[in-house]
């Protein structure tokens, strides 16, 4: 049985030849968002989902899955990774341990990381970065004015990163799922959108990039009319604050200049593609490239459908595709 010790979370990465992400200019930064699908460690502490309790889950299966994730990090080789559905900060330590044997160049490592989840939650969000993290703030909701009782909802992380060109505010989200009914749960996603919108408004004039799994398709946001959208990378979507009837205009790279959407999506459910994993950029951030990552073992070569993780077989990656963007 392979055991993992906690070490200082420095990630030393050997760069593979023919890496997936193309080389960028000195002014560009590459960012990947990936919901890695219930990434629990091999230690049972009672917070795991029922599928990860008992004999179906083991330290050996965790070690195999961890190796596949680290191989994917090496292959993709982005500057910043945003992950959803990580169990705890110990998983980040294990990633560091797994990758530290492939030391090559210190200026190509990810020496900065952060993780947050609400007390009692099973999973949270994490960031791995080649750039220093200045601060992390949590934005939580405590709503008592709705007809129904507020379900468990993950806090939004506001992460301040020091890039060469200045500070980037990274808003990390994992919104309420549609379990329990799409219409019934929509009110809670509206609350979460309001929180994120306020962050864009409060930090107006700064470089802001929101990322995460929003459990809401791009078509369900308030899109700016296609006839007013050009091939220029201008705001094409209004984020809404439902409390004050105010909006923040942002750019979504899912929307082409013609008003059509980039294909494929990031999540395949009931035989159709959904675009529920997003980047939203303030006007001060220019997204130069964007696409779902479909060249890797995490999806089918023919259909691009994600190879979701299956406990019974111990094989797979995630039920989401990673999405990539480069910003300037």
Protein backbone atom coordinates (compact mmCIF):
# COMPACT_ATOMS: atom_id res chain seq x y z
CA UNK A 1 0.00 0.00 0.00
CA UNK A 2 1.39 3.38 -1.02
CA UNK A 3 1.26 6.01 1.72
CA UNK A 4 1.48 9.77 1.34
CA UNK A 5 3.06 12.21 3.75
CA UNK A 6 2.30 15.88 3.94
CA UNK A 7 5.14 18.07 2.72
CA UNK A 8 5.52 21.74 1.86
CA UNK A 9 3.18 22.17 -1.12
CA UNK A 10 5.74 22.99 -3.79
CA UNK A 11 5.06 21.42 -7.15
CA UNK A 12 8.08 20.53 -9.28
CA UNK A 13 7.00 19.57 -12.78
CA UNK A 14 8.93 17.95 -15.60
CA UNK A 15 7.69 19.44 -18.87
CA UNK A 16 6.69 16.79 -21.38
CA UNK A 17 7.68 17.27 -24.99
CA UNK A 18 4.73 18.01 -27.23
CA UNK A 19 2.67 19.48 -24.38
CA UNK A 20 -1.02 20.05 -24.97
CA UNK A 21 -1.16 23.80 -24.32
CA UNK A 22 0.60 25.89 -27.00
CA UNK A 23 3.53 28.17 -26.07
CA UNK A 24 2.45 31.64 -25.01
CA UNK A 25 4.03 35.06 -25.24
CA UNK A 26 5.64 36.60 -22.20
CA UNK A 27 2.50 38.68 -21.63
CA UNK A 28 0.08 35.74 -21.78
CA UNK A 29 -1.15 33.58 -18.93
CA UNK A 30 -2.84 30.21 -19.43
CA UNK A 31 -5.68 29.14 -17.14
CA UNK A 32 -7.47 25.78 -16.94
CA UNK A 33 -10.68 25.09 -15.05
CA UNK A 34 -11.60 21.48 -14.32
CA UNK A 35 -14.25 19.84 -12.19
CA UNK A 36 -12.36 16.65 -11.35
CA UNK A 37 -15.46 14.75 -10.14
CA UNK A 38 -15.56 13.83 -6.44
CA UNK A 39 -11.81 13.61 -5.93
CA UNK A 40 -11.65 11.99 -2.49
CA UNK A 41 -8.46 10.81 -0.86
CA UNK A 42 -7.93 7.27 0.45
CA UNK A 43 -8.64 8.10 4.10
CA UNK A 44 -12.18 7.76 5.44
CA UNK A 45 -13.17 10.64 7.74
CA UNK A 46 -16.93 10.38 7.41
CA UNK A 47 -17.56 13.27 5.01
CA UNK A 48 -17.25 11.20 1.84
CA UNK A 49 -20.13 10.45 -0.50
CA UNK A 50 -21.66 7.02 0.12
CA UNK A 51 -20.00 5.54 -3.01
CA UNK A 52 -16.59 6.27 -1.48
CA UNK A 53 -17.29 4.48 1.77
CA UNK A 54 -16.68 0.80 2.35
CA UNK A 55 -14.84 -1.75 0.26
CA UNK A 56 -15.51 -0.17 -3.13
CA UNK A 57 -12.97 2.58 -2.40
CA UNK A 58 -9.38 2.12 -1.28
CA UNK A 59 -6.00 3.80 -0.91
CA UNK A 60 -4.78 1.91 -3.98
CA UNK A 61 -7.59 3.27 -6.15
CA UNK A 62 -6.89 6.76 -4.86
CA UNK A 63 -3.18 6.40 -5.69
CA UNK A 64 -4.00 5.32 -9.24
CA UNK A 65 -6.43 8.17 -9.71
CA UNK A 66 -3.95 10.68 -8.27
CA UNK A 67 -1.31 9.54 -10.75
CA UNK A 68 -3.70 10.09 -13.66
CA UNK A 69 -4.53 13.59 -12.45
CA UNK A 70 -0.85 14.49 -12.07
CA UNK A 71 -0.10 13.11 -15.53
CA UNK A 72 -2.88 15.35 -16.85
CA UNK A 73 -1.46 18.40 -15.07
CA UNK A 74 1.90 17.72 -16.65
CA UNK A 75 0.39 17.20 -20.09
CA UNK A 76 -1.76 20.34 -20.00
CA UNK A 77 0.95 22.49 -18.40
CA UNK A 78 -1.14 25.63 -17.77
CA UNK A 79 0.07 28.48 -15.55
CA UNK A 80 -3.00 28.38 -13.30
CA UNK A 81 -5.29 25.44 -12.54
CA UNK A 82 -8.69 25.85 -10.91
CA UNK A 83 -10.21 22.62 -9.59
CA UNK A 84 -13.68 21.84 -8.27
CA UNK A 85 -14.65 18.80 -6.18
CA UNK A 86 -11.37 18.30 -4.31
CA UNK A 87 -11.92 16.74 -0.87
CA UNK A 88 -9.31 18.57 1.20
CA UNK A 89 -5.94 20.31 1.23
CA UNK A 90 -4.28 16.94 1.79
CA UNK A 91 -5.02 16.14 -1.84
CA UNK A 92 -2.94 19.19 -2.82
CA UNK A 93 -0.08 17.91 -0.66
CA UNK A 94 -0.36 14.54 -2.38
CA UNK A 95 -0.27 16.21 -5.80
CA UNK A 96 2.94 17.95 -4.68
CA UNK A 97 4.45 14.67 -3.53
CA UNK A 98 3.49 12.92 -6.75
CA UNK A 99 4.98 15.59 -8.96
CA UNK A 100 8.11 16.44 -6.96
CA UNK A 101 10.03 13.45 -8.36
CA UNK A 102 10.09 15.06 -11.79
CA UNK A 103 12.16 18.14 -10.98
CA UNK A 104 13.43 19.92 -14.06
CA UNK A 105 13.21 23.69 -13.86
CA UNK A 106 12.05 25.63 -10.82
CA UNK A 107 10.64 28.45 -12.91
CA UNK A 108 8.21 25.96 -14.47
CA UNK A 109 6.70 24.73 -11.22
CA UNK A 110 3.45 25.61 -9.42
CA UNK A 111 4.74 26.72 -6.00
CA UNK A 112 1.51 28.45 -4.88
CA UNK A 113 -1.74 26.81 -3.91
CA UNK A 114 -4.91 27.36 -1.91
CA UNK A 115 -7.94 25.30 -0.95
CA UNK A 116 -11.20 26.17 0.73
CA UNK A 117 -14.45 24.44 1.62
CA UNK A 118 -17.20 25.08 4.13
CA UNK A 119 -17.02 23.20 7.45
CA UNK A 120 -18.84 19.92 7.12
CA UNK A 121 -18.83 19.94 3.31
CA UNK A 122 -17.58 16.92 1.42
CA UNK A 123 -15.74 18.78 -1.34
CA UNK A 124 -14.27 22.18 -2.07
CA UNK A 125 -12.28 24.18 -4.62
CA UNK A 126 -8.54 24.53 -5.15
CA UNK A 127 -6.10 26.69 -7.11
CA UNK A 128 -2.57 25.78 -8.25
CA UNK A 129 -0.54 28.69 -9.57
CA UNK A 130 2.85 29.66 -10.90
CA UNK A 131 2.13 33.17 -9.62
CA UNK A 132 2.11 34.30 -5.98
CA UNK A 133 -1.21 34.27 -4.14
CA UNK A 134 -1.59 37.50 -2.17
CA UNK A 135 -4.85 36.79 -0.39
CA UNK A 136 -7.92 34.55 -0.32
CA UNK A 137 -11.38 35.73 0.70
CA UNK A 138 -14.52 33.64 1.08
CA UNK A 139 -18.00 34.90 0.19
CA UNK A 140 -20.66 32.81 1.92
CA UNK A 141 -24.45 33.03 1.82
CA UNK A 142 -26.84 32.82 4.74
CA UNK A 143 -30.30 33.32 3.23
CA UNK A 144 -33.40 33.25 5.46
CA UNK A 145 -35.89 35.14 3.31
CA UNK A 146 -36.86 32.44 0.83
CA UNK A 147 -39.86 30.14 1.19
CA UNK A 148 -37.58 27.10 1.26
CA UNK A 149 -34.64 26.45 3.59
CA UNK A 150 -31.25 27.28 2.11
CA UNK A 151 -29.43 24.12 1.00
CA UNK A 152 -25.71 23.63 1.44
CA UNK A 153 -23.92 25.97 -0.95
CA UNK A 154 -20.22 26.33 -1.50
CA UNK A 155 -18.61 29.71 -0.81
CA UNK A 156 -17.05 31.68 -3.65
CA UNK A 157 -13.29 32.16 -3.36
CA UNK A 158 -11.82 35.56 -4.24
CA UNK A 159 -8.13 34.91 -4.91
CA UNK A 160 -5.68 37.76 -5.54
CA UNK A 161 -2.73 36.72 -7.75
CA UNK A 162 0.43 38.70 -8.56
CA UNK A 163 1.09 38.51 -12.29
CA UNK A 164 3.98 40.25 -14.03
CA UNK A 165 1.55 42.82 -15.40
CA UNK A 166 -0.21 43.44 -12.07
CA UNK A 167 -2.86 41.89 -9.87
CA UNK A 168 -5.44 39.43 -11.18
CA UNK A 169 -8.57 38.80 -9.12
CA UNK A 170 -9.67 35.20 -9.66
CA UNK A 171 -13.23 34.34 -8.59
CA UNK A 172 -13.59 30.58 -8.07
CA UNK A 173 -17.14 29.22 -8.16
CA UNK A 174 -19.02 25.96 -7.77
CA UNK A 175 -22.70 26.81 -7.84
CA UNK A 176 -25.68 24.84 -6.61
CA UNK A 177 -26.50 21.84 -8.76
CA UNK A 178 -29.91 21.24 -10.33
CA UNK A 179 -30.59 18.23 -8.14
CA UNK A 180 -34.00 18.53 -6.56
CA UNK A 181 -35.37 20.23 -9.65
CA UNK A 182 -34.00 22.83 -12.06
CA UNK A 183 -36.68 25.41 -11.35
CA UNK A 184 -36.68 24.80 -7.59
CA UNK A 185 -32.91 25.24 -7.33
CA UNK A 186 -32.65 28.23 -9.67
CA UNK A 187 -33.26 30.72 -6.88
CA UNK A 188 -30.04 29.62 -5.17
CA UNK A 189 -27.96 29.98 -8.31
CA UNK A 190 -29.47 33.46 -8.66
CA UNK A 191 -28.20 34.29 -5.18
CA UNK A 192 -24.75 33.01 -6.10
CA UNK A 193 -24.77 35.02 -9.31
CA UNK A 194 -25.66 38.11 -7.26
CA UNK A 195 -22.64 37.58 -5.01
CA UNK A 196 -20.30 37.23 -8.01
CA UNK A 197 -21.83 40.24 -9.75
CA UNK A 198 -21.21 42.37 -6.67
CA UNK A 199 -17.55 41.30 -6.70
CA UNK A 200 -17.21 42.42 -10.32
CA UNK A 201 -18.90 45.74 -9.50
CA UNK A 202 -16.91 46.34 -6.31
CA UNK A 203 -13.62 45.65 -8.12
CA UNK A 204 -14.58 47.54 -11.28
CA UNK A 205 -11.50 48.77 -13.16
CA UNK A 206 -9.38 45.83 -11.98
CA UNK A 207 -8.41 42.70 -13.87
CA UNK A 208 -10.99 40.03 -12.94
CA UNK A 209 -11.47 36.49 -14.19
CA UNK A 210 -14.23 34.23 -12.85
CA UNK A 211 -13.91 30.47 -13.30
CA UNK A 212 -15.66 27.34 -12.14
CA UNK A 213 -18.55 24.94 -12.48
CA UNK A 214 -21.68 27.09 -12.47
CA UNK A 215 -24.22 24.31 -13.11
CA UNK A 216 -25.87 26.73 -15.53
CA UNK A 217 -25.55 26.59 -19.30
CA UNK A 218 -24.24 29.65 -21.10
CA UNK A 219 -27.65 30.01 -22.79
CA UNK A 220 -29.27 30.50 -19.36
CA UNK A 221 -27.38 33.71 -18.62
CA UNK A 222 -28.48 37.16 -19.77
CA UNK A 223 -26.75 37.38 -23.14
CA UNK A 224 -26.27 40.63 -24.97
CA UNK A 225 -28.19 40.53 -28.23
CA UNK A 226 -26.18 38.79 -30.98
CA UNK A 227 -26.70 41.67 -33.41
CA UNK A 228 -24.72 43.91 -31.05
CA UNK A 229 -21.85 41.42 -30.74
CA UNK A 230 -18.90 41.70 -33.11
CA UNK A 231 -15.77 39.65 -33.54
CA UNK A 232 -14.12 42.05 -31.08
CA UNK A 233 -13.65 40.60 -27.61
CA UNK A 234 -16.13 42.94 -25.97
CA UNK A 235 -18.62 42.19 -23.18
CA UNK A 236 -21.28 39.83 -24.50
CA UNK A 237 -23.08 38.88 -21.28
CA UNK A 238 -24.60 40.66 -18.29
CA UNK A 239 -24.12 39.18 -14.85
CA UNK A 240 -27.04 40.10 -12.62
CA UNK A 241 -27.47 41.19 -9.03
CA UNK A 242 -31.06 40.21 -8.34
CA UNK A 243 -31.18 42.20 -5.09
CA UNK A 244 -30.39 45.63 -6.52
CA UNK A 245 -31.35 45.13 -10.15
CA UNK A 246 -27.80 45.93 -11.27
CA UNK A 247 -25.55 44.20 -13.79
CA UNK A 248 -21.89 43.76 -14.65
CA UNK A 249 -20.99 43.41 -18.33
CA UNK A 250 -18.42 40.63 -18.87
CA UNK A 251 -17.00 38.57 -21.71
CA UNK A 252 -17.72 34.83 -22.08
CA UNK A 253 -15.52 32.98 -24.59
CA UNK A 254 -18.24 30.37 -25.12
CA UNK A 255 -20.06 32.91 -27.31
CA UNK A 256 -18.65 33.38 -30.80
CA UNK A 257 -18.82 36.73 -32.55
CA UNK A 258 -21.71 35.44 -34.62
CA UNK A 259 -23.73 34.62 -31.51
CA UNK A 260 -23.19 30.86 -31.86
CA UNK A 261 -21.55 28.79 -29.14
CA UNK A 262 -18.18 27.03 -29.13
CA UNK A 263 -18.41 23.24 -29.54
CA UNK A 264 -18.28 20.79 -27.90
CA UNK A 265 -19.50 21.73 -24.45
CA UNK A 266 -17.82 20.82 -21.17
CA UNK A 267 -20.38 18.38 -19.75
CA UNK A 268 -22.31 15.61 -21.51
CA UNK A 269 -25.61 14.75 -19.88
CA UNK A 270 -28.57 12.75 -21.19
CA UNK A 271 -27.05 12.53 -24.67
CA UNK A 272 -26.50 16.24 -25.12
CA UNK A 273 -23.69 18.71 -24.53
CA UNK A 274 -23.96 21.41 -21.88
CA UNK A 275 -21.71 24.41 -21.34
CA UNK A 276 -21.81 24.77 -17.56
CA UNK A 277 -18.09 25.34 -16.86
CA UNK A 278 -17.15 28.94 -17.52
CA UNK A 279 -14.69 31.78 -17.66
CA UNK A 280 -16.06 35.31 -17.31
CA UNK A 281 -13.66 38.21 -17.90
CA UNK A 282 -13.91 41.86 -16.96
CA UNK A 283 -13.21 44.39 -19.76
CA UNK A 284 -9.64 44.76 -18.43
CA UNK A 285 -8.85 41.10 -19.23
CA UNK A 286 -8.49 39.97 -22.84
CA UNK A 287 -9.17 36.28 -23.48
CA UNK A 288 -7.06 35.42 -26.53
CA UNK A 289 -7.80 31.70 -26.83
CA UNK A 290 -10.47 29.42 -25.44
CA UNK A 291 -11.52 25.82 -25.99
CA UNK A 292 -12.51 22.66 -24.16
CA UNK A 293 -9.49 20.36 -23.95
CA UNK A 294 -10.34 17.33 -26.08
CA UNK A 295 -6.87 15.95 -26.81
CA UNK A 296 -6.17 13.70 -23.89
CA UNK A 297 -7.07 10.39 -22.26
CA UNK A 298 -9.77 12.14 -20.20
CA UNK A 299 -12.21 11.95 -23.14
CA UNK A 300 -13.15 9.87 -26.17
CA UNK A 301 -11.02 10.51 -29.24
CA UNK A 302 -14.06 10.24 -31.51
CA UNK A 303 -16.90 11.90 -29.60
CA UNK A 304 -14.98 13.97 -26.98
CA UNK A 305 -17.39 12.68 -24.32
CA UNK A 306 -15.56 12.78 -20.96
CA UNK A 307 -14.25 9.52 -19.53
CA UNK A 308 -15.94 9.84 -16.15
CA UNK A 309 -14.46 8.13 -13.13
CA UNK A 310 -15.97 4.76 -12.23
CA UNK A 311 -15.31 3.37 -8.76
CA UNK A 312 -16.11 -0.21 -9.69
CA UNK A 313 -13.42 -0.30 -12.38
CA UNK A 314 -11.03 2.21 -10.83
CA UNK A 315 -10.67 3.84 -14.26
CA UNK A 316 -11.57 7.23 -15.64
CA UNK A 317 -10.91 10.88 -15.02
CA UNK A 318 -13.95 13.11 -14.68
CA UNK A 319 -17.44 13.64 -16.05
CA UNK A 320 -16.37 17.17 -17.09
CA UNK A 321 -13.91 18.28 -19.74
CA UNK A 322 -11.22 20.74 -18.65
CA UNK A 323 -11.61 24.14 -20.31
CA UNK A 324 -8.64 26.29 -21.30
CA UNK A 325 -8.11 29.99 -21.90
CA UNK A 326 -5.14 32.28 -22.39
CA UNK A 327 -5.45 35.85 -21.12
CA UNK A 328 -3.58 39.06 -21.64
